[in-house]
PDB file of N, CA and C in Angstrom:
ATOM      1  N   MET E   1       8.946   1.315  -5.289  1.00 82.00           N
ATOM      2  CA  MET E   1       7.687   0.638  -5.175  1.00 82.00           C
ATOM      3  C   MET E   1       7.142   0.911  -3.791  1.00 82.00           C
ATOM      4  N   GLN E   2       5.827   1.038  -3.719  1.00 82.00           N
ATOM      5  CA  GLN E   2       5.193   1.265  -2.424  1.00 82.00           C
ATOM      6  C   GLN E   2       4.124   0.209  -2.188  1.00 82.00           C
ATOM      7  N   LEU E   3       4.163  -0.401  -1.012  1.00 88.00           N
ATOM      8  CA  LEU E   3       3.157  -1.374  -0.595  1.00 88.00           C
ATOM      9  C   LEU E   3       2.373  -0.774   0.560  1.00 88.00           C
ATOM     10  N   VAL E   4       1.069  -0.973   0.560  1.00 85.00           N
ATOM     11  CA  VAL E   4       0.237  -0.462   1.650  1.00 85.00           C
ATOM     12  C   VAL E   4      -0.741  -1.535   2.104  1.00 85.00           C
ATOM     13  N   ALA E   5      -1.090  -1.459   3.361  1.00 89.00           N
ATOM     14  CA  ALA E   5      -2.125  -2.309   3.941  1.00 89.00           C
ATOM     15  C   ALA E   5      -3.004  -1.417   4.804  1.00 89.00           C
ATOM     16  N   GLY E   6      -4.243  -1.811   4.965  1.00 89.00           N
ATOM     17  CA  GLY E   6      -5.164  -1.053   5.801  1.00 89.00           C
ATOM     18  C   GLY E   6      -4.991  -1.391   7.268  1.00 89.00           C
ATOM     19  N   GLY E   7      -5.044  -0.375   8.097  1.00 91.00           N
ATOM     20  CA  GLY E   7      -4.901  -0.565   9.534  1.00 91.00           C
ATOM     21  C   GLY E   7      -6.071  -1.297  10.178  1.00 91.00           C
ATOM     22  N   GLU E   8      -7.200  -1.387   9.470  1.00 93.00           N
ATOM     23  CA  GLU E   8      -8.367  -2.086   9.991  1.00 93.00           C
ATOM     24  C   GLU E   8      -8.379  -3.562   9.589  1.00 93.00           C
ATOM     25  N   GLU E   9      -7.338  -3.996   8.891  1.00 91.00           N
ATOM     26  CA  GLU E   9      -7.224  -5.408   8.510  1.00 91.00           C
ATOM     27  C   GLU E   9      -6.695  -6.222   9.676  1.00 91.00           C
ATOM     28  N   SER E  10      -6.745  -7.532   9.543  1.00 91.00           N
ATOM     29  CA  SER E  10      -6.128  -8.376  10.561  1.00 91.00           C
ATOM     30  C   SER E  10      -4.610  -8.199  10.475  1.00 91.00           C
ATOM     31  N   SER E  11      -3.924  -8.567  11.518  1.00 91.00           N
ATOM     32  CA  SER E  11      -2.466  -8.422  11.537  1.00 91.00           C
ATOM     33  C   SER E  11      -1.800  -9.259  10.445  1.00 91.00           C
ATOM     34  N   GLU E  12      -2.489 -10.267   9.946  1.00 93.00           N
ATOM     35  CA  GLU E  12      -1.933 -11.118   8.894  1.00 93.00           C
ATOM     36  C   GLU E  12      -1.697 -10.335   7.600  1.00 93.00           C
ATOM     37  N   PHE E  13      -2.564  -9.379   7.282  1.00 90.00           N
ATOM     38  CA  PHE E  13      -2.362  -8.558   6.087  1.00 90.00           C
ATOM     39  C   PHE E  13      -1.060  -7.772   6.200  1.00 90.00           C
ATOM     40  N   ALA E  14      -0.829  -7.146   7.347  1.00 90.00           N
ATOM     41  CA  ALA E  14       0.396  -6.369   7.550  1.00 90.00           C
ATOM     42  C   ALA E  14       1.617  -7.287   7.537  1.00 90.00           C
ATOM     43  N   ARG E  15       1.501  -8.463   8.127  1.00 94.00           N
ATOM     44  CA  ARG E  15       2.619  -9.405   8.141  1.00 94.00           C
ATOM     45  C   ARG E  15       2.984  -9.833   6.728  1.00 94.00           C
ATOM     46  N   GLN E  16       1.986 -10.144   5.912  1.00 95.00           N
ATOM     47  CA  GLN E  16       2.250 -10.547   4.538  1.00 95.00           C
ATOM     48  C   GLN E  16       2.877  -9.410   3.738  1.00 95.00           C
ATOM     49  N   MET E  17       2.395  -8.192   3.958  1.00 93.00           N
ATOM     50  CA  MET E  17       2.967  -7.046   3.261  1.00 93.00           C
ATOM     51  C   MET E  17       4.442  -6.879   3.627  1.00 93.00           C
ATOM     52  N   GLN E  18       4.760  -6.986   4.907  1.00 94.00           N
ATOM     53  CA  GLN E  18       6.151  -6.835   5.347  1.00 94.00           C
ATOM     54  C   GLN E  18       7.023  -7.958   4.804  1.00 94.00           C
ATOM     55  N   ALA E  19       6.502  -9.171   4.785  1.00 96.00           N
ATOM     56  CA  ALA E  19       7.269 -10.299   4.244  1.00 96.00           C
ATOM     57  C   ALA E  19       7.555 -10.092   2.761  1.00 96.00           C
ATOM     58  N   TYR E  20       6.564  -9.606   2.023  1.00 96.00           N
ATOM     59  CA  TYR E  20       6.759  -9.343   0.598  1.00 96.00           C
ATOM     60  C   TYR E  20       7.753  -8.209   0.391  1.00 96.00           C
ATOM     61  N   ALA E  21       7.669  -7.170   1.218  1.00 95.00           N
ATOM     62  CA  ALA E  21       8.621  -6.056   1.123  1.00 95.00           C
ATOM     63  C   ALA E  21      10.047  -6.555   1.362  1.00 95.00           C
ATOM     64  N   GLU E  22      10.221  -7.398   2.362  1.00 96.00           N
ATOM     65  CA  GLU E  22      11.556  -7.940   2.635  1.00 96.00           C
ATOM     66  C   GLU E  22      12.051  -8.801   1.476  1.00 96.00           C
ATOM     67  N   HIS E  23      11.169  -9.579   0.893  1.00 97.00           N
ATOM     68  CA  HIS E  23      11.534 -10.395  -0.263  1.00 97.00           C
ATOM     69  C   HIS E  23      12.003  -9.500  -1.412  1.00 97.00           C
ATOM     70  N   LEU E  24      11.261  -8.445  -1.696  1.00 96.00           N
ATOM     71  CA  LEU E  24      11.637  -7.535  -2.785  1.00 96.00           C
ATOM     72  C   LEU E  24      12.964  -6.839  -2.487  1.00 96.00           C
ATOM     73  N   ARG E  25      13.148  -6.402  -1.257  1.00 96.00           N
ATOM     74  CA  ARG E  25      14.415  -5.756  -0.887  1.00 96.00           C
ATOM     75  C   ARG E  25      15.582  -6.725  -1.084  1.00 96.00           C
ATOM     76  N   GLY E  26      15.347  -7.989  -0.773  1.00 97.00           N
ATOM     77  CA  GLY E  26      16.368  -9.008  -0.981  1.00 97.00           C
ATOM     78  C   GLY E  26      16.727  -9.183  -2.450  1.00 97.00           C
ATOM     79  N   GLN E  27      15.824  -8.799  -3.319  1.00 96.00           N
ATOM     80  CA  GLN E  27      16.052  -8.855  -4.762  1.00 96.00           C
ATOM     81  C   GLN E  27      16.644  -7.544  -5.288  1.00 96.00           C
ATOM     82  N   GLY E  28      16.919  -6.611  -4.367  1.00 97.00           N
ATOM     83  CA  GLY E  28      17.499  -5.330  -4.763  1.00 97.00           C
ATOM     84  C   GLY E  28      16.489  -4.297  -5.222  1.00 97.00           C
ATOM     85  N   ILE E  29      15.231  -4.523  -4.928  1.00 95.00           N
ATOM     86  CA  ILE E  29      14.173  -3.591  -5.325  1.00 95.00           C
ATOM     87  C   ILE E  29      13.873  -2.662  -4.159  1.00 95.00           C
ATOM     88  N   GLY E  30      13.891  -1.364  -4.422  1.00 94.00           N
ATOM     89  CA  GLY E  30      13.564  -0.382  -3.391  1.00 94.00           C
ATOM     90  C   GLY E  30      12.076  -0.417  -3.081  1.00 94.00           C
ATOM     91  N   VAL E  31      11.742  -0.577  -1.803  1.00 92.00           N
ATOM     92  CA  VAL E  31      10.346  -0.717  -1.398  1.00 92.00           C
ATOM     93  C   VAL E  31      10.079   0.135  -0.167  1.00 92.00           C
ATOM     94  N   GLU E  32       8.966   0.843  -0.193  1.00 88.00           N
ATOM     95  CA  GLU E  32       8.441   1.510   0.992  1.00 88.00           C
ATOM     96  C   GLU E  32       7.160   0.786   1.360  1.00 88.00           C
ATOM     97  N   SER E  33       6.908   0.614   2.641  1.00 89.00           N
ATOM     98  CA  SER E  33       5.667  -0.022   3.064  1.00 89.00           C
ATOM     99  C   SER E  33       5.027   0.833   4.148  1.00 89.00           C
ATOM    100  N   ALA E  34       3.696   0.826   4.155  1.00 86.00           N
ATOM    101  CA  ALA E  34       2.970   1.639   5.123  1.00 86.00           C
ATOM    102  C   ALA E  34       1.645   0.981   5.455  1.00 86.00           C
ATOM    103  N   VAL E  35       1.186   1.230   6.661  1.00 90.00           N
ATOM    104  CA  VAL E  35      -0.145   0.824   7.081  1.00 90.00           C
ATOM    105  C   VAL E  35      -0.977   2.091   7.148  1.00 90.00           C
ATOM    106  N   ARG E  36      -2.103   2.100   6.441  1.00 86.00           N
ATOM    107  CA  ARG E  36      -3.002   3.258   6.404  1.00 86.00           C
ATOM    108  C   ARG E  36      -4.087   3.065   7.452  1.00 86.00           C
ATOM    109  N   GLU E  37      -3.945   3.794   8.553  1.00 89.00           N
ATOM    110  CA  GLU E  37      -4.906   3.678   9.649  1.00 89.00           C
ATOM    111  C   GLU E  37      -6.310   4.051   9.168  1.00 89.00           C
ATOM    112  N   GLY E  38      -7.279   3.313   9.642  1.00 89.00           N
ATOM    113  CA  GLY E  38      -8.664   3.593   9.326  1.00 89.00           C
ATOM    114  C   GLY E  38      -9.159   2.954   8.038  1.00 89.00           C
ATOM    115  N   ASP E  39      -8.272   2.317   7.286  1.00 87.00           N
ATOM    116  CA  ASP E  39      -8.663   1.698   6.022  1.00 87.00           C
ATOM    117  C   ASP E  39      -8.669   0.182   6.123  1.00 87.00           C
ATOM    118  N   ASP E  40      -9.486  -0.427   5.258  1.00 87.00           N
ATOM    119  CA  ASP E  40      -9.447  -1.868   5.060  1.00 87.00           C
ATOM    120  C   ASP E  40      -9.288  -2.117   3.567  1.00 87.00           C
ATOM    121  N   HIS E  41      -9.388  -3.368   3.126  1.00 80.00           N
ATOM    122  CA  HIS E  41      -9.095  -3.651   1.723  1.00 80.00           C
ATOM    123  C   HIS E  41     -10.185  -3.147   0.776  1.00 80.00           C
ATOM    124  N   PHE E  42     -11.308  -2.669   1.304  1.00 79.00           N
ATOM    125  CA  PHE E  42     -12.314  -2.032   0.465  1.00 79.00           C
ATOM    126  C   PHE E  42     -12.110  -0.520   0.444  1.00 79.00           C
ATOM    127  N   THR E  43     -12.008   0.098   1.622  1.00 80.00           N
ATOM    128  CA  THR E  43     -11.906   1.552   1.680  1.00 80.00           C
ATOM    129  C   THR E  43     -10.582   2.071   1.134  1.00 80.00           C
ATOM    130  N   ILE E  44      -9.540   1.276   1.172  1.00 74.00           N
ATOM    131  CA  ILE E  44      -8.244   1.728   0.671  1.00 74.00           C
ATOM    132  C   ILE E  44      -8.306   2.024  -0.836  1.00 74.00           C
ATOM    133  N   LEU E  45      -9.241   1.375  -1.525  1.00 75.00           N
ATOM    134  CA  LEU E  45      -9.396   1.607  -2.964  1.00 75.00           C
ATOM    135  C   LEU E  45      -9.876   3.024  -3.275  1.00 75.00           C
ATOM    136  N   GLU E  46     -10.542   3.662  -2.330  1.00 76.00           N
ATOM    137  CA  GLU E  46     -11.008   5.033  -2.538  1.00 76.00           C
ATOM    138  C   GLU E  46      -9.849   5.991  -2.795  1.00 76.00           C
ATOM    139  N   HIS E  47      -8.668   5.649  -2.326  1.00 69.00           N
ATOM    140  CA  HIS E  47      -7.509   6.521  -2.495  1.00 69.00           C
ATOM    141  C   HIS E  47      -6.973   6.507  -3.928  1.00 69.00           C
ATOM    142  N   TYR E  48      -7.495   5.592  -4.747  1.00 69.00           N
ATOM    143  CA  TYR E  48      -7.115   5.535  -6.157  1.00 69.00           C
ATOM    144  C   TYR E  48      -8.047   6.371  -7.037  1.00 69.00           C
ATOM    145  N   ARG E  49      -9.096   6.905  -6.462  1.00 73.00           N
ATOM    146  CA  ARG E  49     -10.028   7.747  -7.208  1.00 73.00           C
ATOM    147  C   ARG E  49      -9.447   9.150  -7.349  1.00 73.00           C
ATOM    148  N   PRO E  50      -9.905   9.941  -8.327  1.00 74.00           N
ATOM    149  CA  PRO E  50      -9.411  11.312  -8.464  1.00 74.00           C
ATOM    150  C   PRO E  50      -9.492  12.070  -7.136  1.00 74.00           C
ATOM    151  N   GLY E  51      -8.402  12.698  -6.780  1.00 72.00           N
ATOM    152  CA  GLY E  51      -8.313  13.426  -5.518  1.00 72.00           C
ATOM    153  C   GLY E  51      -7.877  12.576  -4.342  1.00 72.00           C
ATOM    154  N   GLY E  52      -7.737  11.269  -4.542  1.00 68.00           N
ATOM    155  CA  GLY E  52      -7.323  10.374  -3.460  1.00 68.00           C
ATOM    156  C   GLY E  52      -5.840  10.478  -3.173  1.00 68.00           C
ATOM    157  N   ARG E  53      -5.436   9.978  -2.019  1.00 66.00           N
ATOM    158  CA  ARG E  53      -4.027  10.046  -1.594  1.00 66.00           C
ATOM    159  C   ARG E  53      -3.068   9.433  -2.599  1.00 66.00           C
ATOM    160  N   PHE E  54      -3.409   8.260  -3.124  1.00 66.00           N
ATOM    161  CA  PHE E  54      -2.504   7.584  -4.035  1.00 66.00           C
ATOM    162  C   PHE E  54      -2.433   8.287  -5.377  1.00 66.00           C
ATOM    163  N   VAL E  55      -3.569   8.801  -5.836  1.00 64.00           N
ATOM    164  CA  VAL E  55      -3.603   9.497  -7.128  1.00 64.00           C
ATOM    165  C   VAL E  55      -2.718  10.746  -7.060  1.00 64.00           C
ATOM    166  N   GLU E  56      -2.790  11.470  -5.983  1.00 63.00           N
ATOM    167  CA  GLU E  56      -1.952  12.666  -5.820  1.00 63.00           C
ATOM    168  C   GLU E  56      -0.471  12.310  -5.873  1.00 63.00           C
ATOM    169  N   GLY E  57      -0.091  11.217  -5.226  1.00 60.00           N
ATOM    170  CA  GLY E  57       1.308  10.791  -5.260  1.00 60.00           C
ATOM    171  C   GLY E  57       1.754  10.335  -6.644  1.00 60.00           C
ATOM    172  N   ILE E  58       0.880   9.633  -7.329  1.00 60.00           N
ATOM    173  CA  ILE E  58       1.204   9.154  -8.672  1.00 60.00           C
ATOM    174  C   ILE E  58       1.325  10.323  -9.646  1.00 60.00           C
ATOM    175  N   THR E  59       0.386  11.250  -9.597  1.00 63.00           N
ATOM    176  CA  THR E  59       0.444  12.368 -10.535  1.00 63.00           C
ATOM    177  C   THR E  59       1.595  13.309 -10.221  1.00 63.00           C
ATOM    178  N   ALA E  60       2.015  13.378  -8.980  1.00 62.00           N
ATOM    179  CA  ALA E  60       3.194  14.188  -8.659  1.00 62.00           C
ATOM    180  C   ALA E  60       4.445  13.572  -9.236  1.00 62.00           C
ATOM    181  N   PHE E  61       4.488  12.240  -9.275  1.00 61.00           N
ATOM    182  CA  PHE E  61       5.640  11.520  -9.808  1.00 61.00           C
ATOM    183  C   PHE E  61       5.612  11.467 -11.330  1.00 61.00           C
ATOM    184  N   HIS E  62       4.425  11.365 -11.919  1.00 61.00           N
ATOM    185  CA  HIS E  62       4.231  11.280 -13.369  1.00 61.00           C
ATOM    186  C   HIS E  62       3.284  12.389 -13.817  1.00 61.00           C
ATOM    187  N   PRO E  63       3.789  13.626 -13.939  1.00 56.00           N
ATOM    188  CA  PRO E  63       2.881  14.750 -14.295  1.00 56.00           C
ATOM    189  C   PRO E  63       2.206  14.599 -15.641  1.00 56.00           C
TER     190      PRO E  63
END
């Protein structure tokens, strides 16, 4: 599982993401977390569009 937060968000977004990642790891779930510099909770959605960063990763994993 991968969790992401935008680097243009308040530090609270990143803190919540890290807390959730730690909770999941405590449940035995493999988690990667990252902060995407230059993004906020609106612009980060652009990466889910065709050709976006997240779409490329998903299609590489699920051809």
